[in-house]
């Protein structure tokens, strides 16, 4: 069964009807992430029919648009004005081959790419939201300026809530200028420990670094700026760091698009775990991984990608991250066959109780995105 609303009022009516019948809804943008979207509940809630106008104000660095807007359309539109989504949401197409997803899916997933440690996370760029709760209530929260929140900061709560609390219909984002020039330093590093040391040093370099990643043999440091200033920033970084090679312009942009979406990084059959943790704990995680596992680092070491061969479905990556980083780490299987190991670990009792109270407020019938909840299989 599928619902495909054309207006927010229809959406609210459909949610009220589903709640009245206890019918769970798989909220999806384009369903580019398998296991959460279509087919993962009693009925599908397809939002692609919920259009609306796009209001881009380059002068005010503001963009208001329907949640159903494809992510690649957003990026093309902004690039025409020399602007971008500074939180650099990666395209899911490289992982699942199901398209680039929607801006609603990216915000609902709290998707932040390599520039996150430098420009802020997705939720720091969401200024306002409109949508419908699991009660079928239409709401608008936030607005068009940063300091516009009265009452609870719903944009921050709903960013990353994966469609479990409300269905987003319209989003207002802060956008930023696209850096006119960029270059990347490539520095040899054959261990996670060496890589984390180099990246920590790089963060002490004054100015311009907006990406720090490691791919098993080398550290990649992105420097973004104006064409006039970039050479000086590159020289300053090179003066402080070990020997490196340099790539510039489109070659550098292509590298970071690949790093962001794991393009060419994850083999087609590999299991993908996403593990945010304190950067200085990444070497400890590396030491705990089996020999056939591969490790990538982003966010200067604070985001670890664990890539496993298909046969390693039962490796308890939650346990390894807990060993390496205690409660400061987190693991989520983004791709891989369902196994005895849940994709997301159940929440700790205190957090689970708090989440349950928030869920009960927004979705008392518990119908929204059941597969996206903590402890979920997908
Ligand atoms: C490198 C990389 C990292 C990723 N990291 C994460 C991650 O940390 N966490 C994560 O959850 N996903 C992550 N993803 C998956 C990514 O979020 C999705 O593939 C993408 O955002 C989905 O877009 P979509 O429009 O197809 O949404 P779908 O795949 O259809 O849905 C994705 C999630 O968003 C919800 N959703 C979609 N549209 C709306 C809406 N309008 N209102 C409310 N909820 C909505 C869905 O219920 C679902 O929970 C990652 C993907 C990549 C490539």
Coordinates of C-alpha atoms and ligand atoms in Angstrom, one line a residue:
X1 CA 0.0 0.0 0.0
X2 CA 1.3 3.5 -0.8
X3 CA 0.3 7.1 0.0
X4 CA 1.4 9.8 -2.4
X5 CA 0.2 13.2 -1.1
X6 CA 0.2 16.2 -3.5
X7 CA -0.4 18.8 -0.8
X8 CA 0.6 19.2 2.9
X9 CA -3.1 19.1 3.9
X10 CA -3.5 15.7 2.1
X11 CA -0.3 14.5 3.8
X12 CA -1.7 15.5 7.2
X13 CA -5.0 13.7 6.4
X14 CA -3.2 10.6 5.3
X15 CA -1.0 10.5 8.4
X16 CA -4.1 10.9 10.6
X17 CA -5.9 8.1 8.8
X18 CA -2.8 5.8 9.1
X19 CA -2.5 6.6 12.8
X20 CA -6.2 5.9 13.4
X21 CA -5.6 2.4 11.8
X22 CA -2.2 1.8 13.4
X23 CA -0.7 1.5 10.0
X24 CA 3.0 2.2 10.0
X25 CA 4.5 4.4 7.2
X26 CA 7.9 4.1 5.5
X27 CA 8.7 7.8 5.0
X28 CA 11.0 8.1 2.0
X29 CA 12.5 10.8 -0.2
X30 CA 13.7 8.7 -3.2
X31 CA 14.4 5.6 -1.1
X32 CA 18.1 5.8 -2.1
X33 CA 18.9 4.1 1.2
X34 CA 17.6 0.6 1.1
X35 CA 15.9 -1.0 4.1
X36 CA 14.5 2.2 5.6
X37 CA 12.4 3.5 2.7
X38 CA 9.8 1.7 0.5
X39 CA 8.7 -1.7 1.8
X40 CA 10.0 -1.2 5.3
X41 CA 6.5 -0.6 6.9
X42 CA 2.8 -1.4 6.4
X43 CA 2.5 1.3 3.8
X44 CA 4.9 3.5 1.8
X45 CA 4.7 7.3 2.1
X46 CA 6.1 8.6 -1.2
X47 CA 6.9 12.3 -0.9
X48 CA 8.1 12.9 -4.5
X49 CA 4.6 14.3 -5.4
X50 CA 4.9 17.1 -2.7
X51 CA 6.3 19.9 -4.8
X52 CA 6.5 23.6 -4.2
X53 CA 8.5 26.7 -5.2
X54 CA 12.2 27.2 -4.6
X55 CA 13.2 30.5 -3.1
X56 CA 16.9 31.2 -3.4
X57 CA 18.1 34.6 -2.1
X58 CA 21.9 34.6 -2.9
X59 CA 22.3 38.1 -1.3
X60 CA 21.0 36.8 2.0
X61 CA 22.6 33.4 1.6
X62 CA 19.2 31.7 2.0
X63 CA 17.5 28.9 0.3
X64 CA 13.9 27.7 0.9
X65 CA 12.8 24.7 -1.0
X66 CA 10.5 21.6 -1.0
X67 CA 12.0 18.6 0.9
X68 CA 11.4 16.5 -2.2
X69 CA 14.0 18.5 -4.2
X70 CA 16.7 16.2 -5.6
X71 CA 20.1 16.9 -3.9
X72 CA 21.9 17.2 -7.2
X73 CA 19.4 19.8 -8.4
X74 CA 20.1 21.8 -5.3
X75 CA 23.8 21.8 -5.8
X76 CA 23.5 22.8 -9.5
X77 CA 21.2 25.6 -8.6
X78 CA 23.5 27.0 -5.9
X79 CA 26.6 26.6 -8.1
X80 CA 25.0 28.9 -10.6
X81 CA 25.3 31.7 -8.0
X82 CA 28.8 30.5 -6.8
X83 CA 27.2 29.1 -3.6
X84 CA 27.0 25.7 -2.0
X85 CA 25.7 23.6 0.9
X86 CA 28.8 24.1 3.2
X87 CA 28.0 20.9 5.1
X88 CA 28.7 19.0 1.9
X89 CA 26.1 16.2 2.0
X90 CA 27.5 13.2 0.1
X91 CA 25.5 11.5 -2.7
X92 CA 24.2 8.1 -1.7
X93 CA 24.4 6.9 -5.3
X94 CA 28.0 5.6 -4.9
X95 CA 26.9 3.3 -2.1
X96 CA 23.6 2.0 -3.3
X97 CA 23.3 3.1 -6.9
X98 CA 19.8 4.4 -6.3
X99 CA 20.3 8.1 -7.2
X100 CA 21.4 11.2 -5.3
X101 CA 18.5 11.4 -2.9
X102 CA 16.6 14.5 -1.9
X103 CA 17.4 17.4 0.3
X104 CA 14.7 16.2 2.7
X105 CA 16.5 12.8 3.0
X106 CA 19.8 14.5 3.6
X107 CA 18.4 16.7 6.3
X108 CA 16.4 13.9 7.9
X109 CA 19.6 11.8 8.0
X110 CA 21.7 14.7 9.3
X111 CA 24.1 14.1 6.4
X112 CA 27.4 16.0 6.7
X113 CA 30.4 15.5 4.5
X114 CA 34.2 16.3 4.7
X115 CA 33.8 20.0 5.5
X116 CA 31.8 19.3 8.6
X117 CA 34.6 19.9 11.2
X118 CA 35.3 23.2 9.5
X119 CA 32.0 24.6 8.3
X120 CA 29.6 22.9 10.8
X121 CA 27.1 20.0 10.5
X122 CA 23.9 19.7 8.5
X123 CA 21.9 20.8 11.6
X124 CA 23.9 24.0 11.9
X125 CA 22.7 25.0 8.4
X126 CA 19.0 24.3 8.8
X127 CA 17.3 27.5 9.7
X128 CA 13.6 26.5 9.3
X129 CA 11.4 23.6 8.6
X130 CA 7.7 22.9 7.8
X131 CA 6.1 19.5 7.9
X132 CA 3.6 17.2 9.6
X133 CA 4.0 15.3 12.8
X134 CA 2.9 11.7 13.4
X135 CA -0.3 13.2 14.9
X136 CA -1.1 14.7 11.5
X137 CA -0.4 18.3 12.8
X138 CA 1.0 20.7 10.3
X139 CA 3.8 22.8 11.8
X140 CA 6.4 25.5 10.9
X141 CA 9.5 25.9 13.0
X142 CA 12.4 28.3 12.8
X143 CA 12.6 30.8 10.0
X144 CA 15.0 32.7 7.8
X145 CA 17.5 34.0 10.3
X146 CA 19.8 32.2 12.7
X147 CA 18.4 33.7 15.9
X148 CA 14.7 33.0 15.2
X149 CA 13.9 30.1 17.4
X150 CA 11.2 30.7 20.0
X151 CA 10.4 27.7 22.2
X152 CA 12.0 24.4 21.3
X153 CA 14.5 24.4 18.5
X154 CA 12.6 21.9 16.4
X155 CA 14.9 22.3 13.3
X156 CA 17.8 20.9 15.4
X157 CA 15.7 18.1 16.9
X158 CA 14.2 17.0 13.5
X159 CA 17.5 17.2 11.6
X160 CA 18.8 13.6 11.8
X161 CA 15.5 12.2 13.1
X162 CA 15.1 10.1 9.9
X163 CA 11.4 10.5 9.5
X164 CA 10.7 9.0 12.9
X165 CA 9.2 12.2 14.5
X166 CA 7.8 14.2 11.5
X167 CA 7.6 14.3 7.8
X168 CA 9.5 17.3 6.4
X169 CA 7.8 19.2 3.5
X170 CA 9.8 22.5 3.3
X171 CA 13.3 23.4 4.4
X172 CA 15.2 26.7 4.8
X173 CA 18.9 26.4 4.7
X174 CA 21.8 28.8 5.2
X175 CA 24.0 28.5 2.1
X176 CA 27.6 29.8 1.8
X177 CA 29.9 31.0 -1.0
X178 CA 31.7 28.3 -2.9
X179 CA 35.5 28.8 -2.5
X180 CA 36.8 29.9 -5.9
X181 CA 40.0 27.9 -5.6
X182 CA 41.1 24.7 -3.9
X183 CA 44.1 22.4 -3.7
X184 CA 44.9 19.2 -1.9
X185 CA 48.1 18.1 -0.3
X186 CA 48.8 14.3 -0.4
X187 CA 51.0 13.1 2.4
X188 CA 52.2 9.5 2.7
X189 CA 50.9 7.8 5.9
X190 CA 50.7 4.0 6.1
X191 CA 49.1 3.7 9.6
X192 CA 46.1 5.3 11.2
X193 CA 48.3 6.6 14.0
X194 CA 50.6 8.4 11.6
X195 CA 47.6 9.8 9.7
X196 CA 45.9 11.1 12.9
X197 CA 49.2 12.8 14.0
X198 CA 49.6 14.5 10.6
X199 CA 46.0 15.6 10.5
X200 CA 46.2 17.0 14.0
X201 CA 49.3 19.0 13.0
X202 CA 47.5 20.2 9.9
X203 CA 44.7 21.6 12.0
X204 CA 47.2 23.9 13.7
X205 CA 48.1 25.4 10.3
X206 CA 46.5 28.9 10.2
X207 CA 43.8 29.1 7.6
X208 CA 42.2 27.5 4.7
X209 CA 42.1 23.8 5.6
X210 CA 38.5 22.5 4.9
X211 CA 39.1 18.7 4.6
X212 CA 41.4 16.2 6.3
X213 CA 41.0 12.5 5.4
X214 CA 43.1 9.3 5.2
X215 CA 42.8 6.3 2.8
X216 CA 45.2 3.6 4.1
X217 CA 48.3 5.0 2.4
X218 CA 48.0 8.8 2.3
X219 CA 46.5 11.8 4.1
X220 CA 44.5 14.2 2.0
X221 CA 44.3 17.8 3.1
X222 CA 42.1 20.2 1.2
X223 CA 42.8 23.9 1.2
X224 CA 40.1 26.3 -0.1
X225 CA 40.4 30.0 -0.7
X226 CA 40.5 32.7 -3.3
X227 CA 42.9 32.1 -6.2
X228 CA 45.1 35.0 -5.0
X229 CA 45.5 33.7 -1.5
X230 CA 45.6 29.9 -2.1
X231 CA 49.4 29.7 -3.0
X232 CA 50.4 31.3 0.3
X233 CA 48.1 29.0 2.3
X234 CA 49.6 26.0 0.5
X235 CA 53.1 27.2 1.2
X236 CA 52.3 27.8 4.9
X237 CA 50.9 24.3 5.2
X238 CA 53.9 22.7 3.4
X239 CA 56.3 24.6 5.6
X240 CA 54.8 23.0 8.7
X241 CA 54.0 19.5 7.4
X242 CA 56.0 16.5 6.0
X243 CA 56.8 16.3 2.3
X244 CA 53.7 16.1 0.1
X245 CA 52.5 16.2 -3.5
X246 CA 49.9 18.7 -4.7
X247 CA 46.8 18.4 -6.8
X248 CA 44.7 21.4 -7.7
X249 CA 41.4 22.6 -9.1
X250 CA 39.0 20.0 -10.7
X251 CA 41.3 17.1 -9.8
X252 CA 41.1 18.2 -6.1
X253 CA 37.3 18.7 -6.4
X254 CA 36.9 15.2 -7.9
X255 CA 38.9 13.7 -5.1
X256 CA 36.8 15.2 -2.4
X257 CA 33.5 14.3 -4.1
X258 CA 34.8 10.7 -4.1
X259 CA 36.0 10.9 -0.5
X260 CA 32.6 12.3 0.6
X261 CA 30.5 9.6 -1.0
X262 CA 33.0 6.7 -0.7
X263 CA 33.0 6.6 -4.5
X264 CA 35.6 4.1 -5.7
X265 CA 36.5 3.6 -2.0
X266 CA 34.1 0.9 -1.1
X267 CA 34.1 -2.3 -3.2
X268 CA 30.7 -3.3 -4.6
X269 CA 30.2 -6.2 -2.1
X270 CA 31.8 -4.6 0.9
X271 CA 29.9 -4.1 4.2
X272 CA 30.1 -0.4 5.2
X273 CA 30.1 0.8 8.8
X274 CA 30.1 4.5 9.6
X275 CA 31.8 5.2 13.0
X276 CA 32.1 8.7 14.4
X277 CA 34.6 8.7 17.4
X278 CA 37.2 11.0 18.9
X279 CA 40.1 11.3 16.4
X280 CA 42.7 10.2 18.9
X281 CA 40.8 6.9 19.3
X282 CA 40.9 6.0 15.6
X283 CA 44.3 4.2 15.9
X284 CA 42.9 2.1 18.7
X285 CA 40.0 1.1 16.4
X286 CA 42.5 0.3 13.6
X287 CA 44.4 -2.0 16.0
X288 CA 41.2 -4.0 16.8
X289 CA 40.1 -4.6 13.2
X290 CA 40.6 -8.0 11.6
X291 CA 43.3 -8.2 8.9
X292 CA 40.8 -8.3 6.0
X293 CA 39.1 -5.1 7.2
X294 CA 39.8 -1.8 5.6
X295 CA 39.7 1.6 7.4
X296 CA 39.2 5.1 6.0
X297 CA 39.2 8.3 8.1
X298 CA 37.5 11.6 7.4
X299 CA 36.9 14.6 9.6
X300 CA 40.6 14.7 10.6
X301 CA 40.1 11.2 12.1
X302 CA 36.8 11.8 13.9
X303 CA 34.8 9.8 11.3
X304 CA 35.9 6.2 10.6
X305 CA 34.6 4.1 7.7
X306 CA 35.1 0.4 8.4
X307 CA 34.9 -1.6 5.1
X308 CA 34.5 -5.4 5.6
X309 CA 34.4 -8.3 3.1
X310 CA 30.9 -9.7 2.6
X311 CA 31.8 -12.7 4.8
X312 CA 32.3 -10.6 7.9
X313 CA 28.6 -9.9 8.4
X314 CA 28.8 -11.0 12.1
X315 CA 31.7 -8.8 13.1
X316 CA 30.4 -6.8 16.1
X317 CA 31.7 -3.4 15.1
X318 CA 29.6 -1.8 17.8
X319 CA 31.7 -3.7 20.3
X320 CA 35.0 -2.8 18.7
X321 CA 34.1 0.9 18.6
X322 CA 33.1 0.7 22.3
X323 CA 36.4 -0.9 23.1
X324 CA 38.3 1.8 21.2
X325 CA 36.3 4.8 22.2
X326 CA 34.0 3.8 25.1
X327 CA 30.7 5.8 25.1
X328 CA 32.3 8.5 22.9
X329 CA 32.1 6.3 19.8
X330 CA 29.2 5.2 17.7
X331 CA 28.8 2.7 14.9
X332 CA 26.1 2.3 12.2
X333 CA 26.0 -0.3 9.3
X334 CA 25.1 1.7 6.3
X335 CA 25.3 -1.2 3.8
X336 CA 25.4 -4.9 4.2
X337 CA 23.1 -7.9 4.7
X338 CA 21.0 -7.9 7.8
X339 CA 22.7 -10.1 10.4
X340 CA 22.6 -10.9 14.1
X341 CA 24.4 -7.6 14.6
X342 CA 21.9 -4.7 14.5
X343 CA 22.7 -1.8 12.0
X344 CA 22.3 0.7 14.9
X345 CA 22.9 -0.3 18.5
X346 CA 20.0 0.1 20.9
X347 CA 20.2 3.4 22.9
X348 CA 21.4 3.4 26.5
X349 CA 18.5 3.2 29.0
X350 CA 18.4 6.9 29.9
X351 CA 18.7 8.0 26.2
X352 CA 16.1 5.4 25.2
X353 CA 13.6 6.7 27.8
X354 CA 14.1 10.3 26.7
X355 CA 13.8 9.3 23.0
X356 CA 10.6 7.3 23.7
X357 CA 9.1 10.4 25.4
X358 CA 9.9 12.6 22.5
X359 CA 8.6 10.0 20.1
X360 CA 5.4 9.7 22.0
X361 CA 4.9 13.5 21.8
X362 CA 5.4 13.7 18.0
X363 CA 4.1 10.3 16.9
X364 CA 2.0 8.7 19.7
X365 CA 0.7 5.9 17.4
X366 CA 4.4 5.1 16.6
X367 CA 3.7 4.8 12.9
X368 CA 6.5 6.9 11.3
X369 CA 9.6 5.2 9.8
X370 CA 9.7 2.1 12.2
X371 CA 12.8 0.7 10.4
X372 CA 14.8 3.9 11.0
X373 CA 14.5 3.7 14.8
X374 CA 17.6 3.0 17.0
X375 CA 18.2 -0.8 17.2
X376 CA 16.7 -1.1 13.7
X377 CA 17.9 -3.9 11.4
X378 CA 18.4 -1.8 8.3
Ligands
LIG1 C1 28.7 8.8 2.6 C2 27.3 8.7 3.1 C3 27.0 8.8 4.5 C4 25.7 8.6 5.0 N1 25.6 8.7 6.3 C5 24.3 8.5 6.8 C6 24.1 8.7 8.2 O1 25.0 9.0 9.0 N2 22.8 8.5 8.7 C7 21.8 8.1 7.8 O2 20.7 8.0 8.3 N3 22.0 8.0 6.5 C8 23.2 8.2 6.0 N4 23.4 8.1 4.7 C9 22.3 7.7 3.8 C10 21.7 9.0 3.2 O3 21.2 9.7 4.2 C11 20.6 8.7 2.3 O4 21.0 7.8 1.4 C12 20.1 9.9 1.6 O5 20.0 11.1 2.4 C13 18.7 9.6 1.3 O6 18.0 10.5 0.5 P1 16.6 10.1 0.0 O7 15.9 11.3 -0.3 O8 16.7 9.0 -1.0 O9 16.0 9.5 1.4 P2 15.5 8.1 1.7 O10 16.6 7.1 1.4 O11 14.2 7.8 1.1 O12 15.4 8.2 3.3 C14 16.5 8.4 4.1 C15 16.0 8.7 5.5 O13 15.4 10.0 5.5 C16 14.0 9.9 5.9 N5 13.3 10.9 5.0 C17 13.5 11.1 3.7 N6 12.7 12.1 3.3 C18 12.1 12.7 4.4 C19 11.2 13.7 4.6 N7 10.8 14.6 3.7 N8 10.8 14.0 5.9 C20 11.2 13.2 6.9 N9 12.1 12.1 6.8 C21 12.5 11.9 5.5 C22 13.6 8.5 5.7 O14 12.5 8.2 6.5 C23 14.8 7.8 6.0 O15 15.0 7.6 7.4 C24 24.7 8.3 4.1 C25 24.9 8.2 2.7 C26 26.2 8.4 2.3 C27 26.4 8.3 0.8

